[in-house]
PDB file of C-alpha atoms in Angstrom:
ATOM      1  CA  MET A 997      91.856 105.829  73.987  1.00 34.00           C
ATOM      2  CA  GLU A 998      94.872 106.095  71.728  1.00 37.00           C
ATOM      3  CA  LEU A 999      98.255 104.631  72.430  1.00 37.00           C
ATOM      4  CA  VAL A1000     101.301 106.282  72.105  1.00 37.00           C
ATOM      5  CA  GLU A1001     104.352 104.106  71.063  1.00 39.00           C
ATOM      6  CA  ARG A1002     107.575 104.306  73.259  1.00 40.00           C
ATOM      7  CA  ASN A1003     111.024 103.297  72.256  1.00 43.00           C
ATOM      8  CA  ASP A1004     112.274 103.853  75.492  1.00 43.00           C
ATOM      9  CA  SER A1005     113.855 101.111  77.051  1.00 44.00           C
ATOM     10  CA  VAL A1006     115.680 100.284  80.375  1.00 43.00           C
ATOM     11  CA  GLY A1007     118.339  97.284  79.976  1.00 47.00           C
ATOM     12  CA  ASN A1008     116.047  94.700  78.106  1.00 44.00           C
ATOM     13  CA  GLU A1009     112.966  96.380  78.966  1.00 47.00           C
ATOM     14  CA  THR A1010     110.885  98.081  76.881  1.00 50.00           C
ATOM     15  CA  ALA A1011     108.837 101.199  78.836  1.00 47.00           C
ATOM     16  CA  PRO A1012     105.126 100.650  78.884  1.00 55.00           C
ATOM     17  CA  GLU A1013     102.994 102.575  76.581  1.00 59.00           C
ATOM     18  CA  LEU A1014     101.114 105.394  77.185  1.00 53.00           C
ATOM     19  CA  PRO A1015      98.276 107.217  76.567  1.00 57.00           C
ATOM     20  CA  ALA A1016      97.924 109.700  74.121  1.00 57.00           C
ATOM     21  CA  ASP A1017      95.076 111.581  75.830  1.00 67.00           C
ATOM     22  CA  GLY A1018      93.407 111.604  79.075  1.00 75.00           C
ATOM     23  CA  SER A1019      92.909 113.052  82.440  1.00 85.00           C
ATOM     24  CA  LEU A1020      95.436 112.517  85.245  1.00 84.00           C
ATOM     25  CA  PRO A1021      92.501 110.944  87.217  1.00 78.00           C
ATOM     26  CA  GLU A1022      91.618 108.952  84.243  1.00 87.00           C
ATOM     27  CA  LEU A1023      95.191 107.652  84.285  1.00 88.00           C
ATOM     28  CA  LEU A1024      94.938 106.684  87.854  1.00 85.00           C
ATOM     29  CA  ALA A1025      91.891 104.606  87.255  1.00 86.00           C
ATOM     30  CA  GLU A1026      93.711 102.815  84.312  1.00 92.00           C
ATOM     31  CA  GLN A1027      96.452 101.613  86.916  1.00 90.00           C
ATOM     32  CA  VAL A1028      93.980 100.935  89.105  1.00 82.00           C
ATOM     33  CA  LEU A1029      92.166  98.711  86.934  1.00 89.00           C
ATOM     34  CA  ALA A1030      95.690  97.226  85.520  1.00 91.00           C
ATOM     35  CA  ARG A1031      97.570  97.048  88.511  1.00 94.00           C
ATOM     36  CA  PRO A1032      95.622  97.440  91.807  1.00 93.00           C
ATOM     37  CA  ASP A1033      98.196  96.179  93.897  1.00 94.00           C
ATOM     38  CA  GLY A1034     101.249  97.403  92.200  1.00 92.00           C
ATOM     39  CA  VAL A1035     102.944 100.105  94.164  1.00 92.00           C
ATOM     40  CA  ALA A1036     102.279 103.322  93.786  1.00 92.00           C
ATOM     41  CA  VAL A1037     103.926 105.323  96.701  1.00 91.00           C
ATOM     42  CA  VAL A1038     106.816 104.719  98.494  1.00 94.00           C
ATOM     43  CA  GLN A1039     107.677 106.773 101.616  1.00 94.00           C
ATOM     44  CA  GLY A1040     110.368 105.295 104.466  1.00 93.00           C
ATOM     45  CA  ASP A1041     108.456 102.340 105.485  1.00 94.00           C
ATOM     46  CA  ALA A1042     105.366 103.739 104.006  1.00 94.00           C
ATOM     47  CA  VAL A1043     104.035 101.749 100.896  1.00 95.00           C
ATOM     48  CA  LEU A1044     100.569 102.722  99.059  1.00 94.00           C
ATOM     49  CA  THR A1045      99.416 100.250  95.964  1.00 94.00           C
ATOM     50  CA  TYR A1046      97.504 102.227  93.446  1.00 92.00           C
ATOM     51  CA  ARG A1047      94.024 101.034  95.054  1.00 94.00           C
ATOM     52  CA  GLU A1048      95.313 102.251  98.268  1.00 95.00           C
ATOM     53  CA  LEU A1049      96.517 105.668  96.693  1.00 93.00           C
ATOM     54  CA  ALA A1050      92.991 105.914  94.806  1.00 93.00           C
ATOM     55  CA  GLU A1051      90.749 105.213  97.807  1.00 95.00           C
ATOM     56  CA  ARG A1052      92.566 107.408 100.396  1.00 95.00           C
ATOM     57  CA  ALA A1053      92.503 110.320  97.492  1.00 95.00           C
ATOM     58  CA  GLY A1054      89.162 109.756  96.751  1.00 94.00           C
ATOM     59  CA  GLU A1055      88.263 110.461 100.669  1.00 96.00           C
ATOM     60  CA  VAL A1056      90.406 113.421 100.407  1.00 97.00           C
ATOM     61  CA  ALA A1057      88.315 114.377  97.029  1.00 96.00           C
ATOM     62  CA  GLY A1058      84.964 113.573  98.497  1.00 97.00           C
ATOM     63  CA  TYR A1059      85.888 115.964 101.401  1.00 98.00           C
ATOM     64  CA  LEU A1060      86.961 118.740  99.252  1.00 98.00           C
ATOM     65  CA  ARG A1061      83.863 118.743  97.451  1.00 97.00           C
ATOM     66  CA  HIS A1062      81.735 118.675 100.609  1.00 97.00           C
ATOM     67  CA  LEU A1063      83.596 121.793 101.357  1.00 97.00           C
ATOM     68  CA  GLY A1064      82.309 123.304  98.026  1.00 96.00           C
ATOM     69  CA  VAL A1065      85.502 122.566  95.770  1.00 97.00           C
ATOM     70  CA  THR A1066      84.035 122.070  92.385  1.00 95.00           C
ATOM     71  CA  ARG A1067      85.763 122.392  88.891  1.00 93.00           C
ATOM     72  CA  ASP A1068      89.018 124.645  88.351  1.00 87.00           C
ATOM     73  CA  ASP A1069      89.116 126.039  91.624  1.00 96.00           C
ATOM     74  CA  ARG A1070      92.183 126.262  93.394  1.00 97.00           C
ATOM     75  CA  VAL A1071      93.334 124.560  96.127  1.00 98.00           C
ATOM     76  CA  GLY A1072      96.133 125.105  97.980  1.00 98.00           C
ATOM     77  CA  LEU A1073      99.129 121.909  98.628  1.00 98.00           C
ATOM     78  CA  PHE A1074     101.065 122.779 101.628  1.00 98.00           C
ATOM     79  CA  VAL A1075     102.849 119.529 102.214  1.00 97.00           C
ATOM     80  CA  GLU A1076     106.618 118.540 102.393  1.00 97.00           C
ATOM     81  CA  PRO A1077     107.678 115.804 100.172  1.00 95.00           C
ATOM     82  CA  SER A1078     105.551 112.878 101.850  1.00 95.00           C
ATOM     83  CA  VAL A1079     102.709 110.355 101.368  1.00 95.00           C
ATOM     84  CA  GLU A1080     100.097 113.347 102.234  1.00 96.00           C
ATOM     85  CA  LEU A1081     101.626 115.170  99.218  1.00 95.00           C
ATOM     86  CA  MET A1082     100.897 112.171  96.954  1.00 94.00           C
ATOM     87  CA  LEU A1083      96.937 112.001  98.941  1.00 96.00           C
ATOM     88  CA  GLY A1084      96.645 115.680  98.616  1.00 97.00           C
ATOM     89  CA  ALA A1085      97.917 116.013  94.814  1.00 95.00           C
ATOM     90  CA  TRP A1086      95.524 113.206  93.769  1.00 93.00           C
ATOM     91  CA  GLY A1087      92.799 114.434  95.853  1.00 96.00           C
ATOM     92  CA  ILE A1088      92.618 117.772  94.523  1.00 97.00           C
ATOM     93  CA  LEU A1089      92.952 116.590  90.885  1.00 94.00           C
ATOM     94  CA  LEU A1090      89.689 113.989  92.171  1.00 94.00           C
ATOM     95  CA  SER A1091      87.829 116.539  93.311  1.00 95.00           C
ATOM     96  CA  GLY A1092      88.009 118.624  89.598  1.00 94.00           C
ATOM     97  CA  GLY A1093      90.056 121.522  91.560  1.00 95.00           C
ATOM     98  CA  ALA A1094      93.745 122.492  90.552  1.00 96.00           C
ATOM     99  CA  TYR A1095      96.558 122.469  92.910  1.00 96.00           C
ATOM    100  CA  LEU A1096      99.094 125.180  93.704  1.00 98.00           C
ATOM    101  CA  PRO A1097     101.769 124.051  95.034  1.00 98.00           C
ATOM    102  CA  LEU A1098     102.712 126.222  98.334  1.00 98.00           C
ATOM    103  CA  SER A1099     106.400 124.783  99.336  1.00 97.00           C
ATOM    104  CA  PRO A1100     106.897 124.852 103.326  1.00 97.00           C
ATOM    105  CA  GLU A1101     110.483 125.973 102.173  1.00 97.00           C
ATOM    106  CA  TYR A1102     109.142 129.293 100.523  1.00 97.00           C
ATOM    107  CA  PRO A1103     109.817 132.389 102.161  1.00 97.00           C
ATOM    108  CA  GLU A1104     106.522 133.324 104.316  1.00 96.00           C
ATOM    109  CA  GLU A1105     106.090 136.627 102.533  1.00 97.00           C
ATOM    110  CA  ARG A1106     105.992 134.780  99.208  1.00 97.00           C
ATOM    111  CA  LEU A1107     103.256 131.837 100.311  1.00 97.00           C
ATOM    112  CA  ARG A1108     100.777 134.511 101.463  1.00 97.00           C
ATOM    113  CA  TYR A1109     100.908 136.428  98.244  1.00 97.00           C
ATOM    114  CA  MET A1110     100.754 133.172  96.604  1.00 97.00           C
ATOM    115  CA  ILE A1111      97.288 132.281  98.134  1.00 97.00           C
ATOM    116  CA  GLU A1112      96.088 135.722  98.314  1.00 96.00           C
ATOM    117  CA  ASP A1113      96.998 136.225  94.057  1.00 97.00           C
ATOM    118  CA  ALA A1114      95.185 132.506  93.702  1.00 97.00           C
ATOM    119  CA  ARG A1115      92.425 133.392  95.657  1.00 96.00           C
ATOM    120  CA  VAL A1116      92.704 130.003  97.363  1.00 97.00           C
ATOM    121  CA  GLN A1117      89.780 129.517  99.810  1.00 96.00           C
ATOM    122  CA  VAL A1118      91.082 125.431 100.710  1.00 98.00           C
ATOM    123  CA  ILE A1119      94.386 124.612 101.603  1.00 98.00           C
ATOM    124  CA  PHE A1120      95.554 120.940 102.111  1.00 98.00           C
ATOM    125  CA  CYS A1121      97.767 120.764 104.785  1.00 97.00           C
ATOM    126  CA  GLN A1122     100.219 118.139 106.891  1.00 97.00           C
ATOM    127  CA  GLN A1123      98.735 118.171 110.481  1.00 97.00           C
ATOM    128  CA  GLU A1124     102.590 119.360 111.382  1.00 97.00           C
ATOM    129  CA  LEU A1125     102.194 122.068 108.873  1.00 98.00           C
ATOM    130  CA  VAL A1126      98.947 123.211 110.538  1.00 97.00           C
ATOM    131  CA  GLY A1127      99.905 125.852 112.979  1.00 96.00           C
ATOM    132  CA  ARG A1128     102.696 128.056 110.456  1.00 96.00           C
ATOM    133  CA  LEU A1129     100.375 127.977 107.835  1.00 97.00           C
ATOM    134  CA  ALA A1130      97.135 128.974 110.127  1.00 95.00           C
ATOM    135  CA  GLY A1131      99.224 132.199 110.586  1.00 94.00           C
ATOM    136  CA  LEU A1132      99.846 132.684 107.013  1.00 94.00           C
ATOM    137  CA  ALA A1133      96.509 131.763 105.219  1.00 95.00           C
ATOM    138  CA  PRO A1134      93.940 134.888 105.300  1.00 94.00           C
ATOM    139  CA  SER A1135      90.913 134.917 107.544  1.00 93.00           C
ATOM    140  CA  GLY A1136      88.563 132.502 106.614  1.00 93.00           C
ATOM    141  CA  SER A1137      90.746 129.668 104.596  1.00 96.00           C
ATOM    142  CA  THR A1138      90.020 126.551 105.207  1.00 97.00           C
ATOM    143  CA  ILE A1139      92.712 123.939 106.146  1.00 97.00           C
ATOM    144  CA  VAL A1140      92.437 120.442 105.622  1.00 97.00           C
ATOM    145  CA  THR A1141      94.465 117.535 106.619  1.00 97.00           C
ATOM    146  CA  VAL A1142      94.340 113.908 105.727  1.00 95.00           C
ATOM    147  CA  GLY A1143      92.524 113.350 109.151  1.00 95.00           C
ATOM    148  CA  ASP A1144      89.880 115.443 108.552  1.00 95.00           C
ATOM    149  CA  ALA A1145      89.045 114.008 105.049  1.00 91.00           C
ATOM    150  CA  ALA A1146      89.214 110.431 106.667  1.00 84.00           C
TER     151      ALA A1146
END
């Protein structure tokens, strides 16, 4: 894997070099190897290390694959900014799928259109949004939460 030189600097620190190629899951795996206990996600008091992020997102990915998600399948991501957002996005990418961001702030008509137009079969959702999503998603849609994946 080739590295790209970066001259960005903050104060006296030079920004880390980034690979020129590689998938996002590969880049996460590299961070897990290089900095397993480094902080990857912070939300309030919740902190995930790179190792924890990869492990928990891996659980989501495994569950999505169990549901039939394969390479390039579109999976909805209906979450507020949160740890669940990170677990869902990384879980979808690790499963081989592509995520469709479905912001809970979008109007309901727009959400319905996006889900139907993209032919989304599986939607990752925060537990507290399941009831709202159930009213928006077409019948036959599968709604998945972090708890389901665990």
